mmCIF file of C-alpha atoms in Angstrom:
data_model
loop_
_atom_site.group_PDB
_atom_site.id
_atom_site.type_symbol
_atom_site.label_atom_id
_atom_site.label_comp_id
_atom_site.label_asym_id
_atom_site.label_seq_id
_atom_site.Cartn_x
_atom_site.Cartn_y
_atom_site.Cartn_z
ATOM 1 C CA UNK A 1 14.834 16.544 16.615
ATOM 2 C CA UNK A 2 13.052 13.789 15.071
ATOM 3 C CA UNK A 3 10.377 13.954 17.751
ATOM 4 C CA UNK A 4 7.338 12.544 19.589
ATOM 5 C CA UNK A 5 4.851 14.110 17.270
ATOM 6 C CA UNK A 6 4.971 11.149 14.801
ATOM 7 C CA UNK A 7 4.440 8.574 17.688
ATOM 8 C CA UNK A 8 1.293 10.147 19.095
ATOM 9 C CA UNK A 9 -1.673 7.928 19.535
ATOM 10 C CA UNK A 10 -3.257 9.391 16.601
ATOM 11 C CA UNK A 11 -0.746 8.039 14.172
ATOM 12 C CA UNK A 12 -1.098 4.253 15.229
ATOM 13 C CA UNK A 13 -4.542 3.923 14.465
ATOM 14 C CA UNK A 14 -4.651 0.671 11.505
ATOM 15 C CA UNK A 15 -1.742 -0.726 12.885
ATOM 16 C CA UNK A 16 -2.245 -4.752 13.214
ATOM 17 C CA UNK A 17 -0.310 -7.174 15.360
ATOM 18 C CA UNK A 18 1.391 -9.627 12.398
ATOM 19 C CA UNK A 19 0.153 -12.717 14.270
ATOM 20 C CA UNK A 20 -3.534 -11.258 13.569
ATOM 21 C CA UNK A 21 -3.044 -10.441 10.070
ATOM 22 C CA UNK A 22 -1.366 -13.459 9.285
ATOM 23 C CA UNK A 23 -4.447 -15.287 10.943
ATOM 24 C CA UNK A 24 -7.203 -13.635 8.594
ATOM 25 C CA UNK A 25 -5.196 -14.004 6.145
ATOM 26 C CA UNK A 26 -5.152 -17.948 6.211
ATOM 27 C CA UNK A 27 -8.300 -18.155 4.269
ATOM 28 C CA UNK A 28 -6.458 -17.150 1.354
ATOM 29 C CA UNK A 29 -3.484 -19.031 2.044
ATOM 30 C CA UNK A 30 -5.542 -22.466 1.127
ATOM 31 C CA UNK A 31 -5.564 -21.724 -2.257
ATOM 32 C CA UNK A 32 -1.971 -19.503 -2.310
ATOM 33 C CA UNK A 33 0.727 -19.496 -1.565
ATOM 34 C CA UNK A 34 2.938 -17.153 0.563
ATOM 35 C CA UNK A 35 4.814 -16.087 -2.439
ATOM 36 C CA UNK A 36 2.245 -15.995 -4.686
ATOM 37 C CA UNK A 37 -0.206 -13.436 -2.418
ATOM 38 C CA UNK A 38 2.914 -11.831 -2.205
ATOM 39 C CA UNK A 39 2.689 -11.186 -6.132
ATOM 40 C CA UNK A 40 -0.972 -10.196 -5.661
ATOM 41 C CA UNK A 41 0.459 -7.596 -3.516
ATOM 42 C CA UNK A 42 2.822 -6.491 -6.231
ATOM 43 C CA UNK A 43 0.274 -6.494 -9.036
ATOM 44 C CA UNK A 44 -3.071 -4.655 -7.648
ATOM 45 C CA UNK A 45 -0.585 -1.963 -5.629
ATOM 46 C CA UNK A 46 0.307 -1.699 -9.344
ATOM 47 C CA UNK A 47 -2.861 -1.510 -10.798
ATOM 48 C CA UNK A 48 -3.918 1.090 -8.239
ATOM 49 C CA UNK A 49 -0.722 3.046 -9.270
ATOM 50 C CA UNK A 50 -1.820 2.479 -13.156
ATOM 51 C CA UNK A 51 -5.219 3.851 -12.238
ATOM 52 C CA UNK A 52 -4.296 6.809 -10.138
ATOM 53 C CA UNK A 53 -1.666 7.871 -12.857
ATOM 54 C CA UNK A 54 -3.911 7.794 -15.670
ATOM 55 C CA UNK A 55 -6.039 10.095 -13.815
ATOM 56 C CA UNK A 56 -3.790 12.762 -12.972
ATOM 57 C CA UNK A 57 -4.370 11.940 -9.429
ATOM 58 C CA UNK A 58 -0.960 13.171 -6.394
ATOM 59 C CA UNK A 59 1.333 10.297 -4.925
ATOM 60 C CA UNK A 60 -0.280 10.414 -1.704
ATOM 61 C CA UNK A 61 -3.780 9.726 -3.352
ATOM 62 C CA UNK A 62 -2.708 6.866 -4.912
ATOM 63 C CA UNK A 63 -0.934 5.574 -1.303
ATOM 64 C CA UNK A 64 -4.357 6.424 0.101
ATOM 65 C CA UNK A 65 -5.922 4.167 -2.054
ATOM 66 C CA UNK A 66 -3.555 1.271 -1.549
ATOM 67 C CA UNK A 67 -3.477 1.905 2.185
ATOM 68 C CA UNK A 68 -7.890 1.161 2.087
ATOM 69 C CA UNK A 69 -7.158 -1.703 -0.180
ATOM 70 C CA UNK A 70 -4.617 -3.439 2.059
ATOM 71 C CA UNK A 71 -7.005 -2.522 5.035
ATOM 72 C CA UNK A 72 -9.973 -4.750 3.742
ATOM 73 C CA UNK A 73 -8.135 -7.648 2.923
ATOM 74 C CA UNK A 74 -5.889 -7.520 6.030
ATOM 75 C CA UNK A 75 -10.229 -8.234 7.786
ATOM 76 C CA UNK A 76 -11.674 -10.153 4.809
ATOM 77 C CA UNK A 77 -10.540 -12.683 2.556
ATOM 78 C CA UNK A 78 -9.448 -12.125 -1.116
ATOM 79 C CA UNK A 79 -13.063 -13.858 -2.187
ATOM 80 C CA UNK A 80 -15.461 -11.892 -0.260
ATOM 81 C CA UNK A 81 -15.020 -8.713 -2.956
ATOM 82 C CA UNK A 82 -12.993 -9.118 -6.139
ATOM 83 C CA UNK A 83 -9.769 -7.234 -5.652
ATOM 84 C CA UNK A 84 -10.290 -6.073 -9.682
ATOM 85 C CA UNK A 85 -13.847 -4.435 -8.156
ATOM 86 C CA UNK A 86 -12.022 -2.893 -4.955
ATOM 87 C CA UNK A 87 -8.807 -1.643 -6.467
ATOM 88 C CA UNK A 88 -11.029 1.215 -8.554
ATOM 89 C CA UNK A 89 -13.444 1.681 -5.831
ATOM 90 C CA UNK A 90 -10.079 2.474 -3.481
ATOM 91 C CA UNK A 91 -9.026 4.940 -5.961
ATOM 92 C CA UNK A 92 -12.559 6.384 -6.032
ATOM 93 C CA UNK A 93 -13.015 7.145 -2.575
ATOM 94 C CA UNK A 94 -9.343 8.169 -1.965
ATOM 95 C CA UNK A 95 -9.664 10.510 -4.472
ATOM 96 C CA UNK A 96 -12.597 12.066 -2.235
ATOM 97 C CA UNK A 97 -11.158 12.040 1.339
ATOM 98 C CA UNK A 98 -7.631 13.502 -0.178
ATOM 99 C CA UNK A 99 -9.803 16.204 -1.195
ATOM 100 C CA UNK A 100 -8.838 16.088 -4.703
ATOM 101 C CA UNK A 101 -12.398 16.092 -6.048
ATOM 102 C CA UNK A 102 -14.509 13.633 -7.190
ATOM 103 C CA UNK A 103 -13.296 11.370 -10.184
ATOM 104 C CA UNK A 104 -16.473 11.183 -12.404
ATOM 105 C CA UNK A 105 -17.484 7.432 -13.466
ATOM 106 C CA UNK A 106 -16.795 8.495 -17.121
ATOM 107 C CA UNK A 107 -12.613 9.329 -16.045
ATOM 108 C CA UNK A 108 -12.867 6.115 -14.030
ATOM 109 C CA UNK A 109 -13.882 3.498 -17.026
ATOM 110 C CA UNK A 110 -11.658 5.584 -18.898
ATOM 111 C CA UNK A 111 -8.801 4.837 -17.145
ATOM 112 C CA UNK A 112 -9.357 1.113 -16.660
ATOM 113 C CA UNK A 113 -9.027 1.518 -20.563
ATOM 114 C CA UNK A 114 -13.021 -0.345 -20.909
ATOM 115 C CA UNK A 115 -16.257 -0.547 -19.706
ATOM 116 C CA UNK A 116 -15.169 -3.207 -17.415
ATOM 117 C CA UNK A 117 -15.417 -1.278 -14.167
ATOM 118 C CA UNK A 118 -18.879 -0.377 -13.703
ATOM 119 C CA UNK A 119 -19.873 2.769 -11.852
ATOM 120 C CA UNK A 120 -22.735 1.541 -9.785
ATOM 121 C CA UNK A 121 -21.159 -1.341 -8.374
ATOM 122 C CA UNK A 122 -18.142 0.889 -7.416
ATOM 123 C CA UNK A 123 -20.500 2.803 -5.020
ATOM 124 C CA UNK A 124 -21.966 -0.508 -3.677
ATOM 125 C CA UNK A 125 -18.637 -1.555 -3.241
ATOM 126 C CA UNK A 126 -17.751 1.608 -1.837
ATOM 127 C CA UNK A 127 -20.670 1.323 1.411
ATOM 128 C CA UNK A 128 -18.688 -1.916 2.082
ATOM 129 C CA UNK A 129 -15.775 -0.442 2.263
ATOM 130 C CA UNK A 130 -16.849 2.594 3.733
ATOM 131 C CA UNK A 131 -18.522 0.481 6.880
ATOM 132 C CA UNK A 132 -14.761 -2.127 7.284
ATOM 133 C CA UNK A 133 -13.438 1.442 7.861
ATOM 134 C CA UNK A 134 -15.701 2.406 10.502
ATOM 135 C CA UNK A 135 -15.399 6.199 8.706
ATOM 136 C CA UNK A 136 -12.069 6.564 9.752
ATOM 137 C CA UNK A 137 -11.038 7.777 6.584
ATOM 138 C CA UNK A 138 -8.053 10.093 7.282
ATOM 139 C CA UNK A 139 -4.438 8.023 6.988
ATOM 140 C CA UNK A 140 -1.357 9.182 8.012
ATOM 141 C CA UNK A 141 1.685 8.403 5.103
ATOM 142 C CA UNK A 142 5.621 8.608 5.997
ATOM 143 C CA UNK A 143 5.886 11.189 3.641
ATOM 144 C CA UNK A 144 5.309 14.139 5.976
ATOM 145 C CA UNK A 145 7.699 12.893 9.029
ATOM 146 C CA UNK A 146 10.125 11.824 6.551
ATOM 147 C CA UNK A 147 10.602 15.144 4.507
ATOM 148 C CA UNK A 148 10.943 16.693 8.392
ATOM 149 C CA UNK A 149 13.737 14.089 8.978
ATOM 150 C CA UNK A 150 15.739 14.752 6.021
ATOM 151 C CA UNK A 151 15.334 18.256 6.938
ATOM 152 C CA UNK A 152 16.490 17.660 10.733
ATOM 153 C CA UNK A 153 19.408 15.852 8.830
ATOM 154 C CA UNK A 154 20.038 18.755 6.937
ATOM 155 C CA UNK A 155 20.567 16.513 3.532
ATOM 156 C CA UNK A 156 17.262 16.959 2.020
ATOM 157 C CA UNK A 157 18.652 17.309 -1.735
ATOM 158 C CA UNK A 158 21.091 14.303 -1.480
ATOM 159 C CA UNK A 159 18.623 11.648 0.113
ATOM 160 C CA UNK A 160 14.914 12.886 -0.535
ATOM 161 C CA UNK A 161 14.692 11.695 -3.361
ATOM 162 C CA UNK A 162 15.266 8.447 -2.894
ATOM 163 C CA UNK A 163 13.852 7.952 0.148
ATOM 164 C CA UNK A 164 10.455 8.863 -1.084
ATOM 165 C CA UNK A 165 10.656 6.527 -3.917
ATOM 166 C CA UNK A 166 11.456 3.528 -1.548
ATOM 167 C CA UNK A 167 8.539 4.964 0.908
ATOM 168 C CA UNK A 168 6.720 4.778 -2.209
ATOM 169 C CA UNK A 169 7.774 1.142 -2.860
ATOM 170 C CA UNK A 170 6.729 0.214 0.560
ATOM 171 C CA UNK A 171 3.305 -0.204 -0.078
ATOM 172 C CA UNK A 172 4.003 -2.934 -1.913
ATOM 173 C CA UNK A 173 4.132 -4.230 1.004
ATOM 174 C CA UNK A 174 2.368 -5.336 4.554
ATOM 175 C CA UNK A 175 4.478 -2.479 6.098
ATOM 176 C CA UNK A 176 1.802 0.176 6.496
ATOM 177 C CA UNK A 177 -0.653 -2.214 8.113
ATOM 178 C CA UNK A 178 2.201 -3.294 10.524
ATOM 179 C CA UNK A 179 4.216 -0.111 11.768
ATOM 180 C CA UNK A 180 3.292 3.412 12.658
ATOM 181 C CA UNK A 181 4.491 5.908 9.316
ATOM 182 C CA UNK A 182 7.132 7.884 11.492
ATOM 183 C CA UNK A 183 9.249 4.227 11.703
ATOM 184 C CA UNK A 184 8.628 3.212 7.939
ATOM 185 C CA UNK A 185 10.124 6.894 7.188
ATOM 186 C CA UNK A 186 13.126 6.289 9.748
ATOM 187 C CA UNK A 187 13.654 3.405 8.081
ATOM 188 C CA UNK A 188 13.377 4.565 4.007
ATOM 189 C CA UNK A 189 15.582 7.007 5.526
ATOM 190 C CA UNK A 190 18.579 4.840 6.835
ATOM 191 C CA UNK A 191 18.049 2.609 3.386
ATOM 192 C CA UNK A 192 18.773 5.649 1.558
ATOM 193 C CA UNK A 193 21.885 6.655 3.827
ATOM 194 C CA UNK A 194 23.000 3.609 3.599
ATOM 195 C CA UNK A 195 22.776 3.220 -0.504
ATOM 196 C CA UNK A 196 23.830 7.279 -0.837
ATOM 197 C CA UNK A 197 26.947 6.496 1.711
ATOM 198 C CA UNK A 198 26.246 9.405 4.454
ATOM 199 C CA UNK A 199 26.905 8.066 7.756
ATOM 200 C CA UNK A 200 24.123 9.070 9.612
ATOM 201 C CA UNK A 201 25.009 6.800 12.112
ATOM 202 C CA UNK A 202 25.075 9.726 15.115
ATOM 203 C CA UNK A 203 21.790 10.956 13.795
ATOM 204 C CA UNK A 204 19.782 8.140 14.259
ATOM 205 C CA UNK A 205 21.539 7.214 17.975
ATOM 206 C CA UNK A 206 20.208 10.555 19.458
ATOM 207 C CA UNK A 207 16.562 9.669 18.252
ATOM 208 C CA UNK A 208 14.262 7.857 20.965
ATOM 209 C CA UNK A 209 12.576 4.901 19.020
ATOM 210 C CA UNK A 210 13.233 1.343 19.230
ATOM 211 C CA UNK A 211 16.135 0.978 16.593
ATOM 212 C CA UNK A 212 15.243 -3.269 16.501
ATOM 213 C CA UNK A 213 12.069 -2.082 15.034
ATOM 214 C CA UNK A 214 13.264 0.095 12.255
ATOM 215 C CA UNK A 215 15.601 -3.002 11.290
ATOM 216 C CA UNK A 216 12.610 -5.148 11.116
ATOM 217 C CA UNK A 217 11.230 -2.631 8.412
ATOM 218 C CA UNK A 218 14.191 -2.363 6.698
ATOM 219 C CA UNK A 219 15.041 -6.370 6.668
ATOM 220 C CA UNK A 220 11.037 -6.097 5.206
ATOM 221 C CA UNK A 221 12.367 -3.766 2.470
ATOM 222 C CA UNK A 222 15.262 -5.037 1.739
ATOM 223 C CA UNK A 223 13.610 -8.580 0.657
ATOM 224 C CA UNK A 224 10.928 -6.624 -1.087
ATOM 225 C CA UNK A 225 13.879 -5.368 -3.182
ATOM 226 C CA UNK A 226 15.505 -9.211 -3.884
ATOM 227 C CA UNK A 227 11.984 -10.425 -4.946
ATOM 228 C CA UNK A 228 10.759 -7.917 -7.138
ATOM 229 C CA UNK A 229 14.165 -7.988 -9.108
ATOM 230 C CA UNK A 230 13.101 -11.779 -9.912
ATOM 231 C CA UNK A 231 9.629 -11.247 -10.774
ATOM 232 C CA UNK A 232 7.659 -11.047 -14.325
ATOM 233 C CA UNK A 233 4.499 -10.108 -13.833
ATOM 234 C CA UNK A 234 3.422 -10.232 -17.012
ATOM 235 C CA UNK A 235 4.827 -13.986 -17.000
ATOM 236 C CA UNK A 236 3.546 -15.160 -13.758
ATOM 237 C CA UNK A 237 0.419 -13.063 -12.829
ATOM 238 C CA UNK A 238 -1.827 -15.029 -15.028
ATOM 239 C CA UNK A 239 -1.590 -18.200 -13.270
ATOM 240 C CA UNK A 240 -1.609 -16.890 -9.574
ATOM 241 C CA UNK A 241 -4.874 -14.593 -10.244
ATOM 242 C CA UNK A 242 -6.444 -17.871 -11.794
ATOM 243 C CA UNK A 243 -5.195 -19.604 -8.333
ATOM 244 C CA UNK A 244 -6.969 -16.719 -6.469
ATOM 245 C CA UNK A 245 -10.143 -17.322 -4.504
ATOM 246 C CA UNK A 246 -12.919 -16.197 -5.882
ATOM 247 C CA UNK A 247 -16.738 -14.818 -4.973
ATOM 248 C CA UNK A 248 -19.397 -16.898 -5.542
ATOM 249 C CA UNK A 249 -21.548 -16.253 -7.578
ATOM 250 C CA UNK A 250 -18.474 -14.382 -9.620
ATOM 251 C CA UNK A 251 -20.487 -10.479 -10.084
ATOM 252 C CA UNK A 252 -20.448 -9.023 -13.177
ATOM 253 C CA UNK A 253 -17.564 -6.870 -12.997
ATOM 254 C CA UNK A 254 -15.118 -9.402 -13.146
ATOM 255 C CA UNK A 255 -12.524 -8.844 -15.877
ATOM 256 C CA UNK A 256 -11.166 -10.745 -17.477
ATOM 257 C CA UNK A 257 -6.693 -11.312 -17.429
ATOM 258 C CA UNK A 258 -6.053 -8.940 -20.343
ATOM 259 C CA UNK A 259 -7.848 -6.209 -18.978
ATOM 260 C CA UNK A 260 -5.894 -6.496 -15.621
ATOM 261 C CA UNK A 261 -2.847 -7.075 -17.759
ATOM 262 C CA UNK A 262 -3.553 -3.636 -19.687
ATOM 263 C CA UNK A 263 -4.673 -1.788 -16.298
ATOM 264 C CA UNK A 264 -1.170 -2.744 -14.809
ATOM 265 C CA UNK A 265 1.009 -1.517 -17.651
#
């Protein structure tokens, strides 16, 4: 059945108590608000997304990526390293520890469609990152226990794909910093049963996790779902990255909006 594997020590590495995060993250929150770092969510899990696309690079790359991105600025505020100089440096070193080869510094300016990303403060940025990690580079995505689940359920072609694509959605937002991946796949997995109409309802009472949990992740997802529909990022981004903290002196590889803007889309 759905089974201890995915709750094994291993797996829970990275994941914060909410009190804690939402204490570092206070910093921030003098100069934003909670909706509007809530769009900065949206926006660089985007621009990752843009990045990774445009270079050919798998799904679980890109969540890689987004994963080290929300794990430095869950410890450090928004102004310590620009997000628009950590978002390609995630990608970078993603791309490495996924084992899907180096991206060269010529595919990565490439894809941020200038020279605006510069290679050698990618790598500095990339030590910084590197040493927040503490080289624990390997992380664990829902994809695995969830395509095991749906499996187990014996409905793979009627709910996978969905279920992916709101597992995919999830990383827009704190969920992966908050909850182990087996319960974030449980719970793209009941969303999907719910919205496909397969009672699965005996299916997840035999499974030994704490149900109140999974309905925390899915109450997450859920709003997730009612903001996005209402926002225009192409509208309202402008004014919330101007709004965002930043470092002092600003470094060089600052962009400026329109090159975010043409990143994102």
């Amino acid at each position: 059945m759905a089974g201890n594997f995915w709750q094994s020590s291993h797996y829970l590495q990275w994941v914060l108590d909410k009190q804690d995060l939402m204490k570092e993250r206070q910093k921030d929150l003098k100069f934003l608000t909670e909706e509007e770092y809530w769009k900065l969510q949206i926006f660089f899990a985007n621009v990752i997304q843009a990045l990774g696309e445009h270079l050919k690079l798998r799904q679980q790359v890109i969540a890689t990526a987004t994963v080290y991105f929300k794990r430095f600025y869950a410890r450090y505020s928004l102004k310590s390293i620009d997000p628009v100089l950590m978002a390609p440096t995630c990608v970078f070193l993603a791309s490495k520890v996924e084992e899907f080869g180096v991206v060269s510094n010529t595919r990565l300016i490439s894809a941020a469609t200038s020279s605006c990303f510069v290679y050698l403060q990618i790598l500095e940025c990339e030590f910084y990152l590197l040493e927040l990690m503490d080289c624990c580079l390997i992380v664990y995505h829902p994809y695995r226990p969830l395509l095991q689940y749906v499996q187990d359920m014996g409905q793979e072609d009627m709910l996978l794909p969905l279920a992916w694509r709101i597992v995919n959605d999830t990383y827009r937002t704190d969920l992966c910093l908050l909850y182990p991946p087996f319960m974030i796949a449980l719970a793209c997995l009941h969303v999907a049963c719910v919205v496909q109409q397969k009672d699965a309802r005996q299916w997840f009472a035999e499974l030994s996790v704490d149900m109140d949990k999974i309905l925390e992740i899915i109450r997450v997802i859920l709003k997730l779902y009612d903001q996005w529909k209402n926002f225009d990022d192409r509208k309202e981004i402008a004014a919330v990255l101007n709004k965002m903290p930043k470092p002092k002196p600003p470094p060089n590889s600052q962009l400026p909006i329109d090159c975010l803007m043409s990143a994102n889309g």
